Coordinates of C-alpha atoms in Angstrom, one line a residue:
Chain A
X1 CA 0.0 0.0 0.0
X2 CA 1.3 3.5 -0.9
X3 CA 0.0 6.2 1.5
X4 CA -2.3 8.7 -0.2
X5 CA -0.7 12.2 0.4
X6 CA -3.0 14.4 -1.3
X7 CA -4.7 17.1 0.5
X8 CA -7.5 19.8 -0.5
X9 CA -7.3 23.2 -0.1
X10 CA -11.0 24.1 -0.7
X11 CA -11.4 23.1 -4.2
X12 CA -7.8 23.2 -4.8
X13 CA -6.4 19.5 -5.0
X14 CA -2.6 19.3 -3.9
X15 CA -0.6 15.8 -4.6
X16 CA 1.0 16.3 -1.0
X17 CA 0.7 18.7 1.8
X18 CA 4.1 20.2 1.3
X19 CA 4.5 23.7 -0.2
X20 CA 7.2 26.5 0.0
X21 CA 6.7 29.6 2.2
X22 CA 6.6 32.7 -0.1
X23 CA 9.7 34.5 -0.4
X24 CA 11.9 31.3 0.1
X25 CA 11.1 29.8 -3.4
X26 CA 11.9 30.4 -7.1
X27 CA 12.8 28.8 -10.4
X28 CA 16.2 29.1 -9.0
X29 CA 15.5 25.8 -6.9
X30 CA 14.9 23.9 -9.9
X31 CA 18.7 23.7 -10.5
X32 CA 19.0 21.5 -7.2
X33 CA 15.6 19.5 -6.7
X34 CA 13.0 18.5 -8.9
X35 CA 10.6 21.1 -7.8
X36 CA 7.7 19.0 -9.7
X37 CA 7.6 16.9 -6.5
X38 CA 5.9 19.4 -4.0
X39 CA 2.3 20.3 -3.4
X40 CA 2.1 23.8 -4.6
X41 CA 4.5 26.3 -5.9
X42 CA 4.3 29.6 -3.9
X43 CA 5.9 32.7 -5.3
X44 CA 7.4 35.3 -3.7
X45 CA 5.2 38.4 -2.9
X46 CA 4.9 40.9 -5.6
X47 CA 4.0 44.4 -5.2
X48 CA 2.3 46.5 -7.9
X49 CA 5.4 48.7 -8.8
X50 CA 9.1 48.0 -8.7
X51 CA 10.4 47.9 -5.4
X52 CA 14.1 47.8 -4.5
X53 CA 13.8 46.2 -1.1
X54 CA 15.6 47.0 1.9
X55 CA 19.1 48.2 3.1
X56 CA 21.8 45.4 3.7
X57 CA 22.3 43.7 5.7
X58 CA 19.2 42.1 5.1
X59 CA 19.6 38.9 6.8
X60 CA 21.7 38.0 10.0
X61 CA 22.1 34.7 12.0
X62 CA 20.6 34.5 15.5
X63 CA 21.1 31.3 17.5
X64 CA 19.4 28.8 15.7
X65 CA 17.3 30.9 13.5
X66 CA 17.6 33.5 11.1
X67 CA 16.4 37.3 11.2
X68 CA 15.5 39.1 7.7
X69 CA 14.5 42.2 6.5
X70 CA 14.3 41.7 3.0
X71 CA 11.4 44.0 1.9
X72 CA 10.2 42.7 -0.7
X73 CA 12.2 43.7 -3.6
X74 CA 9.8 43.2 -6.5
X75 CA 9.9 43.3 -10.2
X76 CA 6.4 44.4 -10.7
X77 CA 3.3 42.9 -11.7
X78 CA 4.2 43.3 -15.6
X79 CA 7.2 40.9 -14.9
X80 CA 5.2 38.5 -13.0
X81 CA 2.4 38.2 -15.6
X82 CA 4.8 38.2 -18.8
X83 CA 7.6 35.9 -17.6
X84 CA 7.1 34.3 -14.5
X85 CA 3.7 32.7 -14.5
X86 CA 4.1 31.4 -18.1
X87 CA 7.5 29.7 -16.6
X88 CA 5.5 27.9 -14.2
X89 CA 3.2 26.4 -16.8
X90 CA 5.6 23.7 -17.6
X91 CA 4.8 21.9 -14.2
X92 CA 1.7 20.1 -13.4
X93 CA 1.7 21.9 -9.9
X94 CA -0.7 24.5 -8.5
X95 CA 0.6 27.9 -8.8
X96 CA 0.4 30.2 -5.9
X97 CA 1.0 33.9 -6.5
X98 CA 1.6 36.0 -3.4
X99 CA 0.8 39.6 -3.6
X100 CA 0.8 42.6 -1.1
X101 CA 0.4 46.3 -1.6
X102 CA 0.2 49.1 1.0
X103 CA -3.1 50.4 0.5
X104 CA -6.4 48.4 -0.1
X105 CA -7.1 50.1 -3.8
X106 CA -3.7 49.1 -5.0
X107 CA -3.8 45.7 -3.1
X108 CA -7.0 44.8 -4.8
X109 CA -6.1 45.9 -8.3
X110 CA -3.2 43.6 -8.0
X111 CA -5.7 40.7 -6.8
X112 CA -7.4 41.5 -10.2
X113 CA -4.7 41.8 -12.5
X114 CA -2.9 38.3 -11.3
X115 CA -6.2 36.3 -11.3
X116 CA -4.9 34.7 -14.9
X117 CA -5.0 31.4 -16.2
X118 CA -2.2 29.6 -14.6
X119 CA -2.7 30.8 -11.4
X120 CA -4.5 28.4 -9.3
X121 CA -4.6 30.5 -5.8
X122 CA -3.8 33.8 -4.8
X123 CA -2.0 34.5 -1.4
X124 CA -2.5 37.5 0.0
X125 CA 0.5 38.7 2.2
X126 CA -1.1 40.8 4.7
X127 CA 1.1 40.1 7.3
X128 CA 4.7 41.2 6.2
X129 CA 6.3 43.0 8.9
X130 CA 9.2 44.6 6.7
X131 CA 7.2 46.9 4.1
X132 CA 4.6 48.3 6.8
X133 CA 5.6 51.2 8.7
X134 CA 7.4 50.0 12.0
X135 CA 6.5 46.5 11.5
X136 CA 2.6 47.2 11.3
X137 CA 0.6 45.0 9.1
X138 CA -3.2 44.5 8.4
X139 CA -3.2 41.1 9.8
X140 CA -2.2 42.3 13.2
X141 CA -5.9 43.3 13.8
X142 CA -9.4 41.7 13.0
X143 CA -10.9 45.2 11.6
X144 CA -8.1 45.8 9.0
X145 CA -8.0 42.3 8.3
X146 CA -12.0 42.2 7.4
X147 CA -11.4 45.5 5.3
X148 CA -8.3 44.2 3.2
X149 CA -9.8 40.8 2.7
X150 CA -13.1 42.3 1.4
X151 CA -11.5 44.4 -0.9
X152 CA -9.3 41.4 -2.3
X153 CA -12.6 39.0 -2.3
X154 CA -14.2 41.5 -4.6
X155 CA -11.3 41.5 -6.9
X156 CA -11.0 37.9 -7.7
X157 CA -13.0 34.7 -8.4
X158 CA -10.0 32.6 -7.9
X159 CA -9.3 30.9 -4.3
X160 CA -8.1 33.5 -1.8
X161 CA -5.7 32.4 1.0
X162 CA -5.0 35.2 3.8
X163 CA -1.3 34.8 5.0
X164 CA -1.6 36.0 8.8
X165 CA 0.6 37.3 10.9
X166 CA 2.1 35.9 14.3
X167 CA 2.1 39.6 15.6
X168 CA -1.0 39.7 16.8
X169 CA -2.5 38.9 20.1
X170 CA -5.8 38.0 18.6
X171 CA -5.1 35.1 16.1
X172 CA -8.6 33.5 16.0
X173 CA -10.3 36.9 15.7
X174 CA -7.9 38.0 12.9
X175 CA -8.5 34.4 11.0
X176 CA -12.5 34.8 11.6
X177 CA -12.4 38.0 10.0
X178 CA -10.6 36.9 7.1
X179 CA -12.9 33.9 6.5
X180 CA -15.8 36.3 7.3
X181 CA -14.5 38.4 4.5
X182 CA -14.4 35.4 2.1
X183 CA -11.2 34.0 2.4
X184 CA -11.0 30.5 1.1
X185 CA -7.8 29.5 3.2
X186 CA -5.3 30.8 6.0
X187 CA -1.9 30.6 5.6
X188 CA -0.6 30.5 9.6
X189 CA 2.0 32.5 10.0
X190 CA 4.7 34.6 9.0
X191 CA 7.9 35.6 10.2
X192 CA 8.0 37.0 13.9
X193 CA 8.9 40.7 14.6
X194 CA 12.2 40.9 16.2
X195 CA 15.8 42.9 16.6
X196 CA 19.3 42.2 17.0
X197 CA 22.0 44.5 17.7
X198 CA 26.2 44.2 17.2
X199 CA 27.4 44.9 20.5
X200 CA 30.8 46.5 19.3
X201 CA 29.2 48.9 16.8
X202 CA 26.1 49.3 18.5
X203 CA 24.5 49.3 15.3
X204 CA 21.4 47.2 14.6
X205 CA 22.5 44.0 12.7
X206 CA 19.7 44.6 10.1
X207 CA 19.9 47.7 7.5
X208 CA 16.3 47.9 8.3
X209 CA 16.6 47.7 12.2
X210 CA 13.7 45.2 12.8
X211 CA 13.3 42.2 10.8
X212 CA 11.3 38.8 10.8
X213 CA 12.4 35.8 12.7
X214 CA 12.3 32.5 11.2
X215 CA 13.6 28.9 11.6
X216 CA 12.6 26.0 14.4
X217 CA 12.5 28.5 17.3
X218 CA 9.4 30.1 15.9
X219 CA 7.4 26.7 15.3
X220 CA 6.1 26.4 18.4
X221 CA 4.3 30.0 17.9
X222 CA 2.9 29.2 14.7
X223 CA 1.8 25.9 15.7
X224 CA -0.3 27.2 18.5
X225 CA -1.6 29.8 16.4
X226 CA -2.5 27.2 13.8
X227 CA -4.2 25.3 16.3
X228 CA -6.1 28.6 17.5
X229 CA -7.2 29.4 14.1
X230 CA -7.7 25.7 12.9
X231 CA -10.5 25.1 15.9
X232 CA -12.2 28.7 15.4
X233 CA -12.4 28.8 11.5
X234 CA -14.3 26.5 8.8
X235 CA -11.9 27.3 6.1
X236 CA -8.5 25.1 5.8
X237 CA -5.6 26.2 7.4
X238 CA -2.0 26.0 6.1
X239 CA 0.6 25.9 8.6
X240 CA 3.7 27.8 8.4
X241 CA 6.6 28.6 10.7
X242 CA 9.9 26.6 11.6
X243 CA 8.9 23.5 9.8
X244 CA 12.3 21.5 9.0
X245 CA 11.5 17.7 9.9
X246 CA 8.8 15.1 9.2
X247 CA 7.6 15.6 13.0
X248 CA 7.2 19.0 12.4
X249 CA 4.9 18.3 9.5
X250 CA 2.9 16.0 11.4
X251 CA 2.5 18.4 14.4
X252 CA 1.1 20.7 11.9
X253 CA -1.2 18.3 10.5
X254 CA -2.5 17.0 13.9
X255 CA -3.5 20.6 15.2
X256 CA -5.8 20.9 12.1
X257 CA -3.5 22.2 9.2
X258 CA -4.2 20.9 5.9
X259 CA -1.0 21.6 4.5
X260 CA 2.5 23.1 5.4
X261 CA 4.8 25.6 4.1
X262 CA 8.4 25.4 4.4
X263 CA 10.8 28.3 4.3
X264 CA 14.1 28.8 6.3
X265 CA 14.8 25.0 6.0
X266 CA 14.9 25.1 2.0
X267 CA 17.9 27.7 3.0
X268 CA 19.9 25.0 4.7
X269 CA 18.8 22.0 2.9
X270 CA 17.5 22.9 -0.7
X271 CA 16.1 19.3 -0.9
X272 CA 14.2 19.8 2.6
X273 CA 10.8 19.9 0.8
X274 CA 11.2 16.7 -1.3
X275 CA 12.6 14.9 1.6
X276 CA 9.6 15.9 3.9
X277 CA 7.2 14.2 1.2
X278 CA 9.2 11.1 1.0
X279 CA 9.3 11.0 4.9
X280 CA 5.6 11.7 5.2
X281 CA 5.0 8.9 2.6
X282 CA 7.5 6.5 4.9
X283 CA 5.8 7.8 8.3
X284 CA 2.5 6.9 6.8
X285 CA 3.3 3.4 5.7
X286 CA 5.1 2.4 8.8
X287 CA 2.1 3.3 10.9
X288 CA -0.7 2.0 8.9
X289 CA -1.9 5.2 8.0
X290 CA -3.7 5.6 4.9
X291 CA -4.6 9.1 4.0
X292 CA -4.2 12.7 5.8
X293 CA -7.7 12.5 6.8
X294 CA -6.4 10.1 9.5
X295 CA -3.8 12.9 10.7
X296 CA -5.4 16.2 10.1
X297 CA -7.3 17.7 13.1
X298 CA -6.7 14.9 15.3
X299 CA -5.3 16.3 18.2
X300 CA -6.7 14.7 21.2
X301 CA -7.3 18.0 23.4
X302 CA -11.0 16.9 24.8
X303 CA -9.5 16.0 28.1
X304 CA -7.6 19.1 28.4
X305 CA -10.8 21.0 27.5
X306 CA -13.1 19.4 29.9
X307 CA -10.3 19.9 32.8
X308 CA -10.3 23.5 31.7
X309 CA -14.4 23.6 31.8
X310 CA -14.0 21.9 35.2
X311 CA -11.7 24.7 36.3
X312 CA -13.8 27.5 35.5
X313 CA -16.6 25.8 37.0
X314 CA -14.8 25.6 40.3
X315 CA -13.7 29.1 40.1
X316 CA -17.1 30.3 39.7
Chain B
X1 CA 31.1 41.0 -21.4
X2 CA 27.6 39.6 -20.1
X3 CA 27.6 37.9 -16.8
X4 CA 24.3 38.0 -15.8
X5 CA 21.7 36.0 -16.9
X6 CA 17.8 37.0 -17.2
X7 CA 15.3 34.5 -15.2
X8 CA 13.9 33.2 -18.4
X9 CA 17.5 32.6 -19.6
X10 CA 18.8 30.6 -17.4
X11 CA 15.4 28.5 -16.2
X12 CA 16.1 24.9 -16.5
X13 CA 13.5 21.9 -16.8
X14 CA 13.3 20.2 -14.0
X15 CA 15.4 17.1 -14.6
X16 CA 18.4 16.0 -12.8
X17 CA 20.7 16.3 -15.7
X18 CA 20.2 19.9 -15.6
X19 CA 21.3 20.5 -12.2
X20 CA 24.0 23.1 -11.9
X21 CA 24.8 22.5 -8.3
X22 CA 24.5 19.6 -6.0
X23 CA 24.3 18.9 -2.2
X24 CA 27.1 16.3 -1.4
X25 CA 28.7 15.0 2.1
X26 CA 32.7 15.1 1.1
X27 CA 34.9 13.7 3.5
X28 CA 37.7 15.9 4.7
X29 CA 41.5 14.9 3.6
X30 CA 43.0 17.6 5.8
X31 CA 42.3 20.7 7.4
X32 CA 45.5 22.5 8.5
X33 CA 46.8 25.7 9.6
X34 CA 48.4 27.9 6.7
X35 CA 49.3 30.7 8.7
X36 CA 48.2 32.3 12.0
X37 CA 45.0 33.5 11.1
X38 CA 44.2 31.4 8.0
X39 CA 43.5 27.6 7.3
X40 CA 43.3 25.1 4.4
X41 CA 40.5 22.8 4.1
X42 CA 40.7 19.9 1.5
X43 CA 37.7 17.7 0.9
X44 CA 37.3 14.5 -1.4
X45 CA 34.7 15.9 -3.8
X46 CA 32.9 13.8 -6.3
X47 CA 34.0 13.7 -10.0
X48 CA 30.7 15.2 -11.2
X49 CA 30.9 18.0 -9.0
X50 CA 34.4 18.7 -9.7
X51 CA 33.8 18.7 -13.3
X52 CA 31.2 21.5 -12.9
X53 CA 33.6 23.8 -10.6
X54 CA 34.8 27.1 -12.4
X55 CA 37.2 29.8 -10.6
X56 CA 35.3 32.4 -9.1
X57 CA 32.6 30.2 -8.0
X58 CA 31.5 29.2 -4.4
X59 CA 30.3 26.5 -2.1
X60 CA 27.8 26.8 0.6
X61 CA 29.1 25.0 3.4
X62 CA 27.1 23.5 6.2
X63 CA 29.1 24.1 9.3
X64 CA 28.7 21.4 11.5
X65 CA 27.3 22.3 15.3
X66 CA 30.4 21.3 17.7
X67 CA 30.7 21.6 21.1
X68 CA 29.4 25.5 21.9
X69 CA 29.4 26.5 18.5
X70 CA 26.1 26.1 16.4
X71 CA 26.0 27.9 13.5
X72 CA 22.7 27.8 11.6
X73 CA 23.0 29.2 8.2
X74 CA 25.3 27.9 5.7
X75 CA 28.6 29.7 4.9
X76 CA 29.3 31.0 1.6
X77 CA 33.1 30.3 0.6
X78 CA 34.9 30.8 -2.6
X79 CA 36.8 27.8 -4.1
X80 CA 40.5 28.0 -3.5
X81 CA 41.8 24.6 -5.5
X82 CA 40.2 22.4 -8.1
X83 CA 42.2 19.3 -8.1
X84 CA 40.7 16.7 -10.8
X85 CA 43.4 14.8 -10.9
X86 CA 43.0 13.8 -7.2
X87 CA 39.6 14.1 -6.5
X88 CA 40.1 17.3 -4.3
X89 CA 38.6 20.7 -3.6
X90 CA 40.0 23.0 -1.2
X91 CA 39.3 26.3 0.6
X92 CA 41.4 28.6 2.3
X93 CA 39.7 30.4 5.0
X94 CA 40.0 32.5 8.0
X95 CA 38.6 32.1 11.4
X96 CA 36.5 34.8 12.4
X97 CA 33.2 33.7 13.8
X98 CA 31.0 30.7 15.0
X99 CA 30.8 29.0 11.4
X100 CA 34.7 29.2 10.5
X101 CA 35.5 28.1 14.0
X102 CA 33.7 25.2 13.8
X103 CA 34.9 24.2 10.4
X104 CA 38.4 24.6 12.0
X105 CA 37.7 21.8 14.1
X106 CA 37.0 19.2 11.3
X107 CA 39.7 16.6 10.9
X108 CA 40.6 14.1 8.3
X109 CA 37.8 11.7 7.8
X110 CA 34.6 13.9 9.2
X111 CA 32.1 14.9 6.6
X112 CA 31.0 18.0 5.5
X113 CA 27.7 19.0 3.9
X114 CA 28.4 21.4 0.9
X115 CA 26.2 22.7 -1.9
X116 CA 28.0 23.8 -4.9
X117 CA 29.5 24.8 -7.3
X118 CA 27.4 28.1 -7.1
X119 CA 27.3 31.5 -8.7
X120 CA 29.1 32.6 -11.9
X121 CA 33.3 32.4 -11.9
X122 CA 35.8 34.7 -13.8
X123 CA 35.4 34.9 -17.4
X124 CA 38.9 34.9 -19.6
X125 CA 38.3 35.9 -23.2
X126 CA 40.5 34.0 -25.8
X127 CA 41.7 37.5 -26.7
X128 CA 43.2 38.3 -23.3
X129 CA 46.7 37.0 -23.0
X130 CA 48.1 39.5 -20.3
X131 CA 46.0 39.4 -16.7
X132 CA 46.6 41.7 -14.2
X133 CA 45.4 39.9 -10.7
X134 CA 45.4 42.0 -7.5
X135 CA 44.1 41.0 -4.3
X136 CA 44.2 41.4 -0.5
X137 CA 43.6 38.8 2.5
X138 CA 41.3 36.3 1.6
X139 CA 40.7 37.5 -2.0
X140 CA 43.9 35.6 -2.6
X141 CA 42.2 32.5 -2.3
X142 CA 39.4 33.4 -4.7
X143 CA 41.9 34.5 -7.3
X144 CA 44.2 31.2 -7.0
X145 CA 42.4 29.1 -9.2
X146 CA 41.8 31.9 -11.6
X147 CA 45.7 32.0 -11.9
X148 CA 45.8 28.3 -12.5
X149 CA 43.3 28.5 -15.1
X150 CA 45.0 31.3 -16.8
X151 CA 48.3 29.6 -16.5
X152 CA 46.5 26.4 -18.7
X153 CA 45.2 29.0 -21.2
X154 CA 48.7 30.3 -21.7
X155 CA 48.0 33.8 -20.4
X156 CA 50.9 36.2 -18.8
X157 CA 50.0 37.3 -15.3
X158 CA 51.4 39.9 -13.1
X159 CA 49.9 39.3 -9.5
X160 CA 49.9 41.6 -6.8
X161 CA 49.1 40.5 -3.6
X162 CA 48.2 42.8 -0.5
X163 CA 48.0 42.1 3.3
X164 CA 48.4 43.6 6.6
X165 CA 52.2 42.1 6.9
X166 CA 54.8 40.2 5.3
X167 CA 53.5 36.8 7.3
X168 CA 50.0 37.5 6.0
X169 CA 51.0 36.8 2.5
X170 CA 49.7 33.7 1.3
X171 CA 50.1 31.7 -1.9
X172 CA 52.7 33.5 -3.6
X173 CA 54.5 30.3 -4.1
X174 CA 51.3 29.1 -5.8
X175 CA 50.9 32.5 -7.9
X176 CA 54.8 31.8 -8.9
X177 CA 54.0 28.3 -9.8
X178 CA 51.3 29.3 -12.4
X179 CA 54.1 31.8 -13.7
X180 CA 52.8 35.0 -12.6
X181 CA 55.5 37.9 -11.9
X182 CA 54.6 38.4 -8.1
X183 CA 54.8 41.8 -6.4
X184 CA 53.5 42.0 -2.9
X185 CA 52.4 45.2 -1.1
X186 CA 51.7 45.6 2.9
X187 CA 50.4 47.9 5.6
X188 CA 53.5 47.3 7.7
X189 CA 55.7 48.2 4.8
X190 CA 53.7 51.3 3.8
X191 CA 53.3 50.1 0.4
X192 CA 49.5 49.1 0.3
X193 CA 47.8 52.3 0.4
X194 CA 46.1 53.5 -2.8
X195 CA 48.5 56.2 -3.5
X196 CA 51.5 54.0 -3.5
X197 CA 49.6 51.3 -5.5
X198 CA 48.6 53.7 -8.0
X199 CA 52.3 54.8 -8.6
X200 CA 53.2 51.2 -8.9
X201 CA 50.3 49.9 -11.0
X202 CA 50.0 52.9 -13.5
X203 CA 53.0 52.6 -15.4
X204 CA 52.2 48.7 -15.9
X205 CA 48.6 50.1 -17.3
X206 CA 50.4 53.0 -19.5
X207 CA 52.6 50.6 -21.1
X208 CA 49.6 49.1 -22.7
X209 CA 50.8 45.6 -21.1
X210 CA 47.4 44.6 -19.6
X211 CA 44.2 42.9 -21.2
X212 CA 42.5 42.3 -18.2
X213 CA 42.4 43.2 -14.4
X214 CA 40.9 40.9 -11.9
X215 CA 40.2 41.7 -8.3
X216 CA 38.9 40.4 -4.9
X217 CA 39.0 41.4 -1.2
X218 CA 39.4 45.1 -0.9
X219 CA 37.1 48.0 -1.2
X220 CA 40.1 50.5 -1.8
X221 CA 41.8 48.0 -4.4
X222 CA 38.1 48.0 -6.1
X223 CA 37.9 51.8 -6.4
X224 CA 41.6 52.2 -7.1
X225 CA 41.5 49.4 -10.1
X226 CA 38.0 50.8 -11.4
X227 CA 39.7 54.3 -11.9
X228 CA 42.9 53.1 -13.5
X229 CA 41.0 50.5 -15.7
X230 CA 38.7 53.1 -16.9
X231 CA 41.4 55.5 -17.8
X232 CA 43.3 53.1 -19.7
X233 CA 40.2 51.1 -21.2
X234 CA 40.8 47.9 -19.6
X235 CA 38.0 45.4 -18.9
X236 CA 38.1 44.0 -15.4
X237 CA 36.0 41.7 -13.2
X238 CA 35.4 41.8 -9.1
X239 CA 34.5 38.8 -6.9
X240 CA 32.4 40.3 -4.2
X241 CA 31.1 39.2 -1.1
X242 CA 27.7 39.9 1.0
X243 CA 25.7 38.3 3.7
X244 CA 23.9 35.4 2.4
X245 CA 21.3 33.0 3.1
X246 CA 20.1 30.5 0.9
X247 CA 22.9 31.0 -1.9
X248 CA 20.7 30.1 -4.6
X249 CA 18.9 33.5 -5.3
X250 CA 15.6 32.6 -3.7
X251 CA 15.9 34.8 -0.4
X252 CA 17.4 38.1 -2.0
X253 CA 19.4 38.8 0.8
X254 CA 22.8 38.9 -0.5
X255 CA 22.1 42.2 -3.0
X256 CA 25.1 44.6 -3.7
X257 CA 24.3 48.1 -6.1
X258 CA 25.6 48.1 -9.5
X259 CA 25.6 50.9 -11.9
X260 CA 24.3 49.7 -15.1
X261 CA 23.3 51.3 -18.4
X262 CA 19.7 50.7 -17.1
X263 CA 20.9 52.8 -14.0
X264 CA 21.9 51.6 -10.5
X265 CA 20.2 48.2 -9.9
X266 CA 20.6 45.6 -7.1
X267 CA 22.2 42.3 -8.4
X268 CA 22.6 39.0 -5.9
X269 CA 26.0 38.3 -5.4
X270 CA 25.1 34.6 -4.9
X271 CA 23.3 34.3 -8.5
X272 CA 24.4 37.1 -10.7
X273 CA 28.0 37.2 -9.1
X274 CA 29.7 36.5 -7.0
X275 CA 32.1 37.8 -10.1
X276 CA 30.8 41.0 -11.7
X277 CA 32.0 43.4 -14.1
X278 CA 34.3 45.9 -12.3
X279 CA 33.2 48.5 -14.2
X280 CA 29.2 48.2 -12.7
X281 CA 30.4 47.4 -9.3
X282 CA 29.8 50.0 -6.4
X283 CA 32.4 50.0 -3.5
X284 CA 31.1 49.1 0.1

């Protein structure tokens, strides 16, 4: 028996639940691995106009993780439509285009423009901590999330994913707001806003001062938010944050993710995604699991919830 | 001279025969100090990887977590030696941080995960017969394989090696072995500052005896050579560095600015470089 790795994100069929996180994937990876083997191709965020991106250094290493402030350098929508999207047509893999903009009007216009044949879904990057002023992003609050997602929903008929931020105190409320505005799926989450200082020069270690933390240390945060969102919304949730091992993939699936995105791990080992596909298949066979349905959302939290309720009863 | 490929030009089809770089785990053959600061690491590299290596390219090394060192990202390192005859690939490195400290601990028989070769190497046009190589510090390591290739192509070379002091000058014998006329300049002797080097190099250019210039390792040298090369209409190439994450071009971390016909644009050191047209490079 070969384990069935396929997953569904709404009406979108994925051959397996492993896909890249936006910003960590491009055609360049095809020079090192067979990118036709992964569940989806998620492109780097494109903004309406040309953007240079942030000052260097754009990356620094912190203990067990990395901090980046790339700032979405973008060749613009024209380049995306004319060159990038056609290149991916050679693959039988759903293409997910990630877009962002500073205001809802141009965001919606971009959304409409990228709704083209060859694009399977649109991921709305409403959570990049690097392009908004002082690290602010739409996905930090339910209200701004609802406003922007409503504008985007009105601009496309394609599956629309909302990429949420870990830099919020209200993950479930933000997820619900995206769902209420018509999002077809949530991607939870993005990098965690952080900072690092060189004690000798006393300068920030990133050109942009602040940046996003990524890598294994943020997994418990993104996993917790994936859980909070998945138990609150009816739409599929895609987990993203610190995935580097098959155990990480399984944890995300168990708390309710229908798929996962892999980012920083690909920078360390470019074959991470294809390796995870193989390892997930092997794990399922070894454990007699036929399909992802037997894993997704199977967290045994009932006992915990009952004890929580009990505690509340006692407190009353 | 075109050294940058547009996304569509270089986009390969997804089949293993077109892979340009490989992730491998070669065995360490040796890892020994060269002087007080630098070490030479030699790996037993597979033939299919060595066959792809070009001078000026780099590998992305997964420095192992050892004892208290826990490097996270890979470390880019330019190729120092490509020895297809004995299946060896070598790197000359200075121990500066957690990555290189962990590299320094590797011993014969250990394995090191490497990704490469990556980036675009140096180009020697067939009409270029007299080359000037100018490097400082670890930049000498990057130019060493170029000297070997230039020698094999029958080019004449002048190599100017710069360092803080006499004892920090490396690879002089190697450059001489490849037939280069070697000059040295040092901070301690007061011969390495731009004015002194200009006085030394200008006559070389003025005599018309240089077809191309190559440099690596110093911003001051780059700026000086840009001026001299422009004054004397000589083409040049520079190998550059930048903080890097993926090494493949996906993350867009390692950009630098370049002056091109289309204005100042940013290029990725890992992908469009690390070797660039010297005239376009902007100092740092």
